[in-house]
Short mmCIF file of C-alpha atoms in Angstrom, two decimals:
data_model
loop_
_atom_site.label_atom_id
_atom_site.label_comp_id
_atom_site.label_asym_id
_atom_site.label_seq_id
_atom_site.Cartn_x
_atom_site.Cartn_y
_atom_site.Cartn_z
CA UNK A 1 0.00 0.00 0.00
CA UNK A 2 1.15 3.56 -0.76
CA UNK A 3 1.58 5.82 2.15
CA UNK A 4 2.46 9.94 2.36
CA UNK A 5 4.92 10.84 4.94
CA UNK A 6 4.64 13.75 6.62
CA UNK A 7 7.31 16.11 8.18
CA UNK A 8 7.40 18.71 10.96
CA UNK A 9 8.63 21.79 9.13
CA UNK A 10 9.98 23.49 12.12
CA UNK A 11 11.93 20.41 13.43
CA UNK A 12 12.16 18.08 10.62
CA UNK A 13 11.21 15.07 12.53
CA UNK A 14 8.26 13.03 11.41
CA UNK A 15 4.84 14.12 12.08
CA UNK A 16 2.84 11.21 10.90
CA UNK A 17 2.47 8.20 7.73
CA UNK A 18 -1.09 8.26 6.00
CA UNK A 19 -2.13 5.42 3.85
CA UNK A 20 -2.26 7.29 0.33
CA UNK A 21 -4.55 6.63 -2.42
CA UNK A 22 -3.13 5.64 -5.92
CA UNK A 23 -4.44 5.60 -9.29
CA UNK A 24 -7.50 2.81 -8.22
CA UNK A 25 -8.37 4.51 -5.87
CA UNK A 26 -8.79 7.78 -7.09
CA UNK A 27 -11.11 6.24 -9.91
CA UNK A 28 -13.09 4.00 -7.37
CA UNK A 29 -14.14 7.45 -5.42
CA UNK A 30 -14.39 8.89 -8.41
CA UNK A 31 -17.50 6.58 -9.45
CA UNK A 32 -19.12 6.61 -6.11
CA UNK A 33 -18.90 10.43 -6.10
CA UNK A 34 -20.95 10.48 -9.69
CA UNK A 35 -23.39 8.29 -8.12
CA UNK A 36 -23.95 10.17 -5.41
CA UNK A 37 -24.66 13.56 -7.26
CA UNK A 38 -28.31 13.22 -8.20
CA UNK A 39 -29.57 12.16 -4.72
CA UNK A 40 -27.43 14.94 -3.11
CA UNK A 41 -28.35 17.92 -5.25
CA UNK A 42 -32.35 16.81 -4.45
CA UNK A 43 -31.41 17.37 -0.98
CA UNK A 44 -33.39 20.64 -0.26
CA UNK A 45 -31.33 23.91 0.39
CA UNK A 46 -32.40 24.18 4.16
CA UNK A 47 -30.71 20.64 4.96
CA UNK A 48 -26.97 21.48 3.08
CA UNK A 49 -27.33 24.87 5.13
CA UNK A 50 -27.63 22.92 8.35
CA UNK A 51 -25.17 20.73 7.63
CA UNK A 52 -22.48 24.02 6.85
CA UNK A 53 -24.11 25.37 10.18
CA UNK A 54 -23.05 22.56 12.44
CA UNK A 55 -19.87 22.04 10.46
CA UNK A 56 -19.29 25.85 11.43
CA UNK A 57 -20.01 25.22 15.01
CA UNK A 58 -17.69 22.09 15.22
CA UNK A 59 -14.74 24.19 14.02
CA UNK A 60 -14.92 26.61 16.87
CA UNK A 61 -15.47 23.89 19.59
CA UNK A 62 -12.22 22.17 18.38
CA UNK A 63 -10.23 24.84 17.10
CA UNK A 64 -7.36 24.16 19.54
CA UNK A 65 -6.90 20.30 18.08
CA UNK A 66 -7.54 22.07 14.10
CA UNK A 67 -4.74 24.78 15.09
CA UNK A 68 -2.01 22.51 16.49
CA UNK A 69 -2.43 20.52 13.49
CA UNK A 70 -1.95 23.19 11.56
CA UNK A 71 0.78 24.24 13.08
CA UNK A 72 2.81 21.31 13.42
CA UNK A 73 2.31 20.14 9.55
CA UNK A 74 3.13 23.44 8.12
CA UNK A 75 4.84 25.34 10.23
CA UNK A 76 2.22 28.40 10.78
CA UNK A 77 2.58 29.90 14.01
CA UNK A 78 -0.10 28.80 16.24
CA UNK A 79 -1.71 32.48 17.04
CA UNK A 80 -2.03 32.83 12.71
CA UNK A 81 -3.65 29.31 12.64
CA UNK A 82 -6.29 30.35 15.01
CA UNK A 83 -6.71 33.41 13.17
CA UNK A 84 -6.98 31.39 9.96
CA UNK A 85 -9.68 29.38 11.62
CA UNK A 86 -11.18 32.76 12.83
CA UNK A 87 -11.15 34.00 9.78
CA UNK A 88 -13.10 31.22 7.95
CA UNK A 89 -15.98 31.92 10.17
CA UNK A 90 -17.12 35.06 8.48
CA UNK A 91 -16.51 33.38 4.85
CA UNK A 92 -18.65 30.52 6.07
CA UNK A 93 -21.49 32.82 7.40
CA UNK A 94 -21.38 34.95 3.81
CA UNK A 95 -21.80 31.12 1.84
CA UNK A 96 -24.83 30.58 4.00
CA UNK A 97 -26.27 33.52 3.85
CA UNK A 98 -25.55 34.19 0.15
CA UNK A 99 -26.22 30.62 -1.21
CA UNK A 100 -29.77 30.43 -1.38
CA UNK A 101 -30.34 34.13 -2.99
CA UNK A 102 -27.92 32.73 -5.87
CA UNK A 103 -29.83 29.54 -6.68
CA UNK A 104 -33.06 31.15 -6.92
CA UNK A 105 -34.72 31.67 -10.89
CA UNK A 106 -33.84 34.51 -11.92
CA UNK A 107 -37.39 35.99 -14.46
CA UNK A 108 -35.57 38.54 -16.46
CA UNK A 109 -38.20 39.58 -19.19
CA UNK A 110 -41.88 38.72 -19.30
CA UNK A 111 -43.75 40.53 -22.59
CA UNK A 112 -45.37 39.63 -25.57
CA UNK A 113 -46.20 36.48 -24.89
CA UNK A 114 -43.04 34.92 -23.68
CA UNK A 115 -41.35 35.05 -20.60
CA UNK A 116 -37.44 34.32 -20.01
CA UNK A 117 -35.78 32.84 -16.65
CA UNK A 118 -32.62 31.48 -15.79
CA UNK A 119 -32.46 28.60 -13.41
CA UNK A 120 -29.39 27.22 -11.84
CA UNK A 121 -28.36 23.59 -11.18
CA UNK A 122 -25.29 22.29 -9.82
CA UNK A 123 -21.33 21.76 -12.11
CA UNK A 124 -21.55 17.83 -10.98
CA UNK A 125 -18.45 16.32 -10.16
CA UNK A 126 -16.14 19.42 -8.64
CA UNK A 127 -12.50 18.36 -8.42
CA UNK A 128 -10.77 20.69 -5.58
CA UNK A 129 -6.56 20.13 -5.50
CA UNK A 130 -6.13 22.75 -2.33
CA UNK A 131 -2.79 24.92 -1.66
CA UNK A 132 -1.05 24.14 1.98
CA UNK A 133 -0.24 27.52 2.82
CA UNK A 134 -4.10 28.43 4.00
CA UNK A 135 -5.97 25.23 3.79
CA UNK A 136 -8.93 26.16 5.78
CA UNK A 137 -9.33 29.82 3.54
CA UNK A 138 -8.33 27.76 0.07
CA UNK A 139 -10.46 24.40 0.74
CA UNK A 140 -13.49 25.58 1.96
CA UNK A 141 -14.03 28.46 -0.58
CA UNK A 142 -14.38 25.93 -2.94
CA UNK A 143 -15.53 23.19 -0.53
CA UNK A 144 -18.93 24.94 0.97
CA UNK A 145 -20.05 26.54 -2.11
CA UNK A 146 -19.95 23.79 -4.11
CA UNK A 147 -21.41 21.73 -1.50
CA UNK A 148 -24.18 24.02 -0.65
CA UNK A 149 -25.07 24.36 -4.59
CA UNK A 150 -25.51 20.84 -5.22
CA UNK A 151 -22.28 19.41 -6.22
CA UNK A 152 -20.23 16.52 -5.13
CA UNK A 153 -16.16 17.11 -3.74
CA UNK A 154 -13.21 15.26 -4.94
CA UNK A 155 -11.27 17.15 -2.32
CA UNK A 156 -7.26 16.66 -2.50
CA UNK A 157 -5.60 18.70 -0.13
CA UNK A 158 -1.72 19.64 -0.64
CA UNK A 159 0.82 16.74 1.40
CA UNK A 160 2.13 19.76 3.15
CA UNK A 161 -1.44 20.15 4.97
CA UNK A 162 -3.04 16.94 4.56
CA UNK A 163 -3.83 16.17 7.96
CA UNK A 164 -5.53 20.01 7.65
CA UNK A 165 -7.70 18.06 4.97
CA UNK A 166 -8.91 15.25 6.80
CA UNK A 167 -10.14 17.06 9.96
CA UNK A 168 -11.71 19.57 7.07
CA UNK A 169 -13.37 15.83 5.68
CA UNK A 170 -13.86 14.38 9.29
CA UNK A 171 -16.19 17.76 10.70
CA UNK A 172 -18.23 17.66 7.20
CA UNK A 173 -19.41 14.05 7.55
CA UNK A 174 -19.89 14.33 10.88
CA UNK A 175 -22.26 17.18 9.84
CA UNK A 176 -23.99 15.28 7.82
CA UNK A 177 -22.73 15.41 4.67
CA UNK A 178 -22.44 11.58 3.30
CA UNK A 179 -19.20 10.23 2.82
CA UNK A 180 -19.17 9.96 -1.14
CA UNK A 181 -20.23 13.57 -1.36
CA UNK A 182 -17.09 14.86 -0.18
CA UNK A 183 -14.11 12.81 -0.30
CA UNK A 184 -10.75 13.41 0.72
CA UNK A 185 -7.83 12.27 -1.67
CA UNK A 186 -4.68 11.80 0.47
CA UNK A 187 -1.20 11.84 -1.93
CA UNK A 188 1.02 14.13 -4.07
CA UNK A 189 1.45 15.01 -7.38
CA UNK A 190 0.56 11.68 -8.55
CA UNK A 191 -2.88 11.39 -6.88
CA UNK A 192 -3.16 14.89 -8.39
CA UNK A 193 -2.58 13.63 -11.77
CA UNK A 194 -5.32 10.84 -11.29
CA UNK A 195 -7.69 12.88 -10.33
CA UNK A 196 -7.41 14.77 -13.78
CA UNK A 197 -8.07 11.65 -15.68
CA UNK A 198 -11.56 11.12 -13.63
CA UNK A 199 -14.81 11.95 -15.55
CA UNK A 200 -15.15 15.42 -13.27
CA UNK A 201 -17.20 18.61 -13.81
CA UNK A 202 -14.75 20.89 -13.13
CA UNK A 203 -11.79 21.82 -11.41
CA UNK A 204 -10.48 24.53 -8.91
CA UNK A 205 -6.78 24.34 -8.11
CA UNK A 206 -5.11 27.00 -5.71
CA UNK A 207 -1.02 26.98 -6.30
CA UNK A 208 2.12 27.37 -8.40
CA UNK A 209 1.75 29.11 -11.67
CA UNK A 210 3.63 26.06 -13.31
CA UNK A 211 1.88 23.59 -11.26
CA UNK A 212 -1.86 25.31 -13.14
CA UNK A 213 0.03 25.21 -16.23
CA UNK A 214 0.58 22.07 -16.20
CA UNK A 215 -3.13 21.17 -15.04
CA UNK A 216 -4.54 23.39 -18.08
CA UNK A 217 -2.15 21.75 -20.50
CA UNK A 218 -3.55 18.03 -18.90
CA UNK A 219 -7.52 19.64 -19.08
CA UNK A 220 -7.17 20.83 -22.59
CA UNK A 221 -9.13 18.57 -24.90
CA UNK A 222 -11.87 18.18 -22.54
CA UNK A 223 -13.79 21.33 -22.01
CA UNK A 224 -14.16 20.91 -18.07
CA UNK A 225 -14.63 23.98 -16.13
CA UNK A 226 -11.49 25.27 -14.91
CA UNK A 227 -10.29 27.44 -12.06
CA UNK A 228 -6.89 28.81 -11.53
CA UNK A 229 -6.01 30.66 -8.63
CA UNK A 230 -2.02 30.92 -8.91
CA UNK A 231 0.48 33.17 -7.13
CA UNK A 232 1.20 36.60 -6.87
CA UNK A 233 4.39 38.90 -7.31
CA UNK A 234 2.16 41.85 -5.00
CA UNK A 235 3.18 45.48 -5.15
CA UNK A 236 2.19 48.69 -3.15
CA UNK A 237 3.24 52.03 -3.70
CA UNK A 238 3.89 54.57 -0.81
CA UNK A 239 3.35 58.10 -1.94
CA UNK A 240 5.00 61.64 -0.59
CA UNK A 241 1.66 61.84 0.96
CA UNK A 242 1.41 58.95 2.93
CA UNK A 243 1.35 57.95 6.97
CA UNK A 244 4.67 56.79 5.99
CA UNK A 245 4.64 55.09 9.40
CA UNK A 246 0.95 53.71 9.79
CA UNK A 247 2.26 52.15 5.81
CA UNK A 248 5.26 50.51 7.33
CA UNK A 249 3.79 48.87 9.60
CA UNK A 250 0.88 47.72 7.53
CA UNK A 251 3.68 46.64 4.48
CA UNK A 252 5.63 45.12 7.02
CA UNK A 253 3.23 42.79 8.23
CA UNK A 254 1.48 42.43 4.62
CA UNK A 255 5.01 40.82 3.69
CA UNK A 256 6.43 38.98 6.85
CA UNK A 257 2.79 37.37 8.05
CA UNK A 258 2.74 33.63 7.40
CA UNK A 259 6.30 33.92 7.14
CA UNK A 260 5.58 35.55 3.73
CA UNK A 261 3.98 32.18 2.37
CA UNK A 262 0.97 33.65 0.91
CA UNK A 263 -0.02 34.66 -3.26
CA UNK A 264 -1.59 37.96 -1.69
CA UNK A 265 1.42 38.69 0.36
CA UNK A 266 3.07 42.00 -0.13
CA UNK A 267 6.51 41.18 -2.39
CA UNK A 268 7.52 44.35 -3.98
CA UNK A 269 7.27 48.03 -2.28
CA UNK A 270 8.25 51.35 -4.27
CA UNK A 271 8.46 54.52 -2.11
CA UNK A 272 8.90 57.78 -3.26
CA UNK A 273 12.33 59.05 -2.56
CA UNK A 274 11.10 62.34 -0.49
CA UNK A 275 9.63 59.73 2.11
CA UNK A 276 11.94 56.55 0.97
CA UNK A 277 14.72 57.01 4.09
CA UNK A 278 11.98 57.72 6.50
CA UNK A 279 9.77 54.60 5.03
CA UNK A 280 12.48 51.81 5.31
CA UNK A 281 13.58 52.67 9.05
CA UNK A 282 9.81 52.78 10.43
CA UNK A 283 9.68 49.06 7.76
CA UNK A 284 13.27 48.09 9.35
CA UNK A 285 12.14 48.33 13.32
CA UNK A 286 8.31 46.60 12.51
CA UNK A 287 10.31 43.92 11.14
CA UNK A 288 12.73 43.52 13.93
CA UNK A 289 9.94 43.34 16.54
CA UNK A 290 8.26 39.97 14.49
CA UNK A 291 9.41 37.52 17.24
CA UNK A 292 11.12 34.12 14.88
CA UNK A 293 10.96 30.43 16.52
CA UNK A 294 8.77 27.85 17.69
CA UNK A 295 5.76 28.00 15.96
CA UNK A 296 4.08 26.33 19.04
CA UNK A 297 4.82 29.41 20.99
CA UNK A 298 2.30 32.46 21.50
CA UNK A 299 4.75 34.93 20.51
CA UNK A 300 5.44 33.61 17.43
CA UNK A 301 5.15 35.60 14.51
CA UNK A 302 7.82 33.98 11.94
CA UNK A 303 7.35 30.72 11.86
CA UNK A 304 8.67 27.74 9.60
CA UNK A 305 9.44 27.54 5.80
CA UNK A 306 6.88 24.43 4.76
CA UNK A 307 8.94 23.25 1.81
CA UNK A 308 12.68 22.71 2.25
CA UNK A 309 13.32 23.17 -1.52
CA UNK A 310 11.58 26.86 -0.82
CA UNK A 311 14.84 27.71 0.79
CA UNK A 312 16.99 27.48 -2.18
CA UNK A 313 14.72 30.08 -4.11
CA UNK A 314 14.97 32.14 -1.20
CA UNK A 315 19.20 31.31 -1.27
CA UNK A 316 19.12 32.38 -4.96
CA UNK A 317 16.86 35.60 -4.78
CA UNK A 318 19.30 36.88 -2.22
CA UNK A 319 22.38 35.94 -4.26
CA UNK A 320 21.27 37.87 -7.55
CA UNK A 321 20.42 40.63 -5.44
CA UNK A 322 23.48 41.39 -4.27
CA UNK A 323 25.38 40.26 -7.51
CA UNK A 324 23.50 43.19 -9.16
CA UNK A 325 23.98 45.70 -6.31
CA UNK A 326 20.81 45.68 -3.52
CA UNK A 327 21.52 46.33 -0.25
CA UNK A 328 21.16 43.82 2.20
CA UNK A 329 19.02 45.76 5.33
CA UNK A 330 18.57 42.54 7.76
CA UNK A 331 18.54 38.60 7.13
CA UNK A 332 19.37 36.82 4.07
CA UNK A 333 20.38 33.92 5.25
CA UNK A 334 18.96 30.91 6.69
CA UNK A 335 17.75 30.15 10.35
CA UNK A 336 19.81 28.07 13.03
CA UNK A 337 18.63 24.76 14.11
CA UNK A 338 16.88 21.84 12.22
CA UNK A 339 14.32 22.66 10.12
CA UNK A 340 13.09 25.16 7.29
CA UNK A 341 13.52 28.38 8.82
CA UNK A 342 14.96 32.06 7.21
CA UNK A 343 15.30 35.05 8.75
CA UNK A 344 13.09 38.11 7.55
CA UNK A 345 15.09 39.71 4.88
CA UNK A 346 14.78 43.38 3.43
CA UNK A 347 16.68 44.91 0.55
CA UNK A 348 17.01 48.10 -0.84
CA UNK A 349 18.72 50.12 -3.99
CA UNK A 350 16.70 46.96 -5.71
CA UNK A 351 15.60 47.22 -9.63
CA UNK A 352 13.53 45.42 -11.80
CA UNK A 353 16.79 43.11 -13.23
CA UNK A 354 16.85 41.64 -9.93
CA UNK A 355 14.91 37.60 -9.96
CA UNK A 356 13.19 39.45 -6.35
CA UNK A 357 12.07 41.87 -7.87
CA UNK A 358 9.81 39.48 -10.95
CA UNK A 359 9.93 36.16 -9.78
CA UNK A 360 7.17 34.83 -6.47
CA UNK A 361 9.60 34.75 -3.12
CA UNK A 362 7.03 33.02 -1.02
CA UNK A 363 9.20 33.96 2.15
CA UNK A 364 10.38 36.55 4.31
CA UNK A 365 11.81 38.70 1.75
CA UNK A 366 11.18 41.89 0.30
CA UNK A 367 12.71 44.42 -1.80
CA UNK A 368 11.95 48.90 -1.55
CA UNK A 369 12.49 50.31 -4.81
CA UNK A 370 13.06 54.31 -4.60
CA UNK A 371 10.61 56.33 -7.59
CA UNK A 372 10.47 59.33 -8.40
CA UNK A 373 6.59 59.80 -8.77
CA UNK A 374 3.43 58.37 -9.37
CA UNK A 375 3.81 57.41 -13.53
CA UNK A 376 7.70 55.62 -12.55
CA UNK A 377 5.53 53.39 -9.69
CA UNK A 378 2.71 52.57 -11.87
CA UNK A 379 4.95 51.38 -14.70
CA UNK A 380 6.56 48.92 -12.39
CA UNK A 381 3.82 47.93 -10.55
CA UNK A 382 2.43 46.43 -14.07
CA UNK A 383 5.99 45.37 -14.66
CA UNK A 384 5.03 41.62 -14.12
CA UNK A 385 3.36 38.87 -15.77
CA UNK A 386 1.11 38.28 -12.62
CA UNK A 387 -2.08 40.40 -11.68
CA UNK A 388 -3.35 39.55 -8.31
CA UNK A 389 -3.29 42.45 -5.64
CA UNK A 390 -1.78 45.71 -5.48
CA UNK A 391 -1.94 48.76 -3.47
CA UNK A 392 -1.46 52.64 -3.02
CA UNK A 393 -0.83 54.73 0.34
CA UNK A 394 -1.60 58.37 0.24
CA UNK A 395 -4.45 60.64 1.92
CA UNK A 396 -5.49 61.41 -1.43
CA UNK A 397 -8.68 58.98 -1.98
CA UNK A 398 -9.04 60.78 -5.54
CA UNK A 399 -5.22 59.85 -6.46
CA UNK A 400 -5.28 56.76 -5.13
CA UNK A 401 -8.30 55.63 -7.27
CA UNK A 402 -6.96 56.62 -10.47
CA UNK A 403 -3.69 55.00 -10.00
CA UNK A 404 -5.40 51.90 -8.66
CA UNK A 405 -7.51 52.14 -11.72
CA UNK A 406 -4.74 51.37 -14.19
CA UNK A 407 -3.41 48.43 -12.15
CA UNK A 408 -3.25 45.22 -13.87
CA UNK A 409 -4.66 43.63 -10.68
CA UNK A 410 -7.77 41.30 -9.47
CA UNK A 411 -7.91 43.45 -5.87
CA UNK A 412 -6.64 46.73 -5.36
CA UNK A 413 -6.34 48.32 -2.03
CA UNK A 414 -6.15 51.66 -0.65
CA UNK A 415 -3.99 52.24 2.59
CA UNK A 416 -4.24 48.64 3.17
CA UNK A 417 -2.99 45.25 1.92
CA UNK A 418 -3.16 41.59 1.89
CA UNK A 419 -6.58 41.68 2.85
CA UNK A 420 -9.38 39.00 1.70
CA UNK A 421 -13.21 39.76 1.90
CA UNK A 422 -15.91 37.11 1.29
CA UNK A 423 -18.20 40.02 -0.34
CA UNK A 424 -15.38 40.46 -3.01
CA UNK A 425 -14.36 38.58 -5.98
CA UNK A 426 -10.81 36.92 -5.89
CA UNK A 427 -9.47 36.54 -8.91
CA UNK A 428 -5.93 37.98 -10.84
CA UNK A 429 -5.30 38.49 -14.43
CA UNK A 430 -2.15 36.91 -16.21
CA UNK A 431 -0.58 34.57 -14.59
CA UNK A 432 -2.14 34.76 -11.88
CA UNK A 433 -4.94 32.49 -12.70
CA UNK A 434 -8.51 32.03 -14.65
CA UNK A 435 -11.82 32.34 -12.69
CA UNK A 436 -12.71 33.15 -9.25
CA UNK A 437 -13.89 32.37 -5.94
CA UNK A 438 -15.82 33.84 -2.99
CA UNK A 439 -19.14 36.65 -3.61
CA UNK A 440 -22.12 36.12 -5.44
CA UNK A 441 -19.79 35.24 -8.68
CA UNK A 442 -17.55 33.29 -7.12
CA UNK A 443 -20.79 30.43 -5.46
CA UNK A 444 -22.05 30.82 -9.29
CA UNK A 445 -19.18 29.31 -9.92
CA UNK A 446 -20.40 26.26 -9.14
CA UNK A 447 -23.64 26.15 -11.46
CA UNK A 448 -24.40 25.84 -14.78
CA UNK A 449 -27.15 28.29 -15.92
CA UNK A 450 -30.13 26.96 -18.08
CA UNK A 451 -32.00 29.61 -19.95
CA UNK A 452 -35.93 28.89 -20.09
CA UNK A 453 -37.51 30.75 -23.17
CA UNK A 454 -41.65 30.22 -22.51
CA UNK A 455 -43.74 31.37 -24.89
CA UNK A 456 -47.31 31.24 -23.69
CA UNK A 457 -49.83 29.75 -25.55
#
């Protein structure tokens, strides 16, 4: 039997040995998850939404177990893993208050004799490979949704957070939701790979820009629905205007939280040069007070590197920045002890030939570039294939929204960053990904609309 081993990030010792599934496997849930979709999506609307409602409750009665977890299989500092759990709360309350309003018929024209509605039924089969660096935010906004619309979940969480997965698997079934409805696929990249050969409905993958790539290039001959949400290289720009130190601090953490592991985290900052001196010592002491260690500790604010092989990236970003001249403010190196750990790292005097200034760090790294003025910070914020967030400090509201106007971005943000709402569409343009999740659009996502044309007789 196949089995996935699973490391402690922030020790390296071995957290645990799942059996894994394999290529029979995946094709045996597979078939019991297509058989299951007709009796689920009769199941009325009221029933899924009390299922989600005790699933909801069971995460906040054993959110100390879910956060340890966490924790300990990816290295997120126990006081963020609460706050990720936290956080899902809100995003669950939006999908059960939203859900129903978006299945209803929508009667759009009634004259003449005919009348027009659209109706809304559920995508089928919903394939879900989840990211590891916020599997409770990533998994269940394509989880609930598509659960709560009708479909049936071929869930397969990342092997950095599969035990995340499982308890996500474990609190829906006891909920009520049967056990071929949502299923939990436990394996790497091969399971992945399965999974793409199943007769599914669509699927919604949250990860590497390659890893998508190579998930459209697999998808391509067989028209199923596809989602892509992919990473990030996340830019804000700090105008002469700004709170220069209300923006540090806000930059600071928008890079360093999660120990920088997110798509949405902060990874590029330009200041303008009047304020650029001022900026980087207010950035330089927020970043000194994030407390690095044990995860497991409440103080903890920089916790482990997940994936070893993430430290060589980080190794090279820092090398070609100072090859091509950057100034090295703090870090750049990697943490004492066993483990994946790196110390928060800031640059300056960085430019756009430098691999941190295009290329996803997805660490404790950032790089301050000095402009000039508002048209030298808008050209390099679009300076990148990707297109997911980007912001602008300044009082100016009226500045702020034409500049954020001509970002190639999916969310823009004004004197804030990194910052998720379940109201909001996330998506990003480029290579940043295809499709969307979370508001009204995002749980229409998971339907297919029919369009009725009535004529009456």
């Amino acid at each position: 039997m196949a089995t996935l081993q699973i490391h402690n990030p922030t020790t390296g010792a071995p957290l645990a040995e799942l059996p894994a599934d394999d290529a029979a496997s995946v094709a045996t849930k597979a078939v019991a998850a297509r058989a299951a979709l007709t009796t689920w999506a009769r199941v009325p609307i009221n029933d899924k939404l009390a299922m989600i409602q005790r699933f909801r409750a069971a995460l906040v009665e054993e959110i100390d177990t879910l956060a340890s977890t966490l924790t300990q299989e990816m290295g997120k500092p126990i006081s963020q893993a609460r706050n990720e759990i936290n956080g899902l709360l809100p995003r669950i309350d939006f999908f059960l208050e939203q859900t129903e309003g978006a299945l209803r018929d929508e009667h759009v024209f009634d004259g003449g004799g005919m009348h027009e509605q659209i109706s809304h039924s559920p995508l089928g089969v919903v394939a879900n490979i989840s990211a590891w660096n916020y599997p409770y935010f990533v998994g269940c906004n394509v989880i609930v949704p598509a659960l709560l619309t009708g479909n049936v979940v071929l869930y397969k969480p990342s092997e950095h957070a599969t035990l995340s997965g499982q308890h996500i698997t474990r609190l829906l079934h006891a909920a009520g939701v049967p056990a071929d409805v949502m299923q939990c696929l436990v394996g790497a990249g091969d399971v992945g790979a399965a999974l793409l050969t199943q007769k599914i409905d669509g699927l919604f993958f949250t990860g590497s820009h390659a890893t998508g790539l190579r998930i459209a290039q697999a998808l391509a001959g067989r028209l199923v629905k596809l989602q892509l949400e992919l990473g990030g290289k996340d830019p804000s720009y700090v105008r002469a205007d700004a709170d220069v130190k209300a923006a540090a601090a806000s930059l600071a953490d928008g890079a360093m939280y999660n120990t920088g592991q997110s798509c949405c985290s902060v990874e590029r900052i330009y200041v303008h040069e009047s304020v650029h001196d001022a900026f980087v010592d207010h950035f330089l002491g927020a970043v000194a007070s994030f407390q690095q260690g044990d995860p497991m500790a409440p103080g903890t604010y920089i916790g482990a590197i997940t994936r070893a092989a993430q430290l060589d990236v980080l190794d090279a970003q820092v090398a070609d920045a100072l090859a091509k001249g950057a100034t090295l403010r703090c870090g750049g190196k990697r943490g004492p002890g066993p483990g994946n750990h790196y110390a928060p790292t800031v640059f300056t005097e960085v430019n756009h030939t430098m691999v941190l200034m295009q290329e996803e760090s997805f660490g404790p790294i950032i790089g301050i570039q000095k402009v000039g003025g508002d048209q030298e910070a808008l050209g390099l914020m679009n300076d990148t294939r990707y297109g997911l967030t980007a912001g602008v400090f300044t009082l100016d509201e009226t500045v702020a929204r034409t500049l954020l106007a001509q970002v190639n971005a999916g969310s823009v943000y004004w004197n804030c960053c990194d910052r998720v709402s379940p109201r909001l569409p996330w998506s990003g343009h480029g290579d940043s990904g295809i499709g969307l999740t979370l508001s009204r659009q995002g749980i229409a996502s998971f339907t297919r609309p029919k369009a009725w044309h009535l004529r009456h007789p």
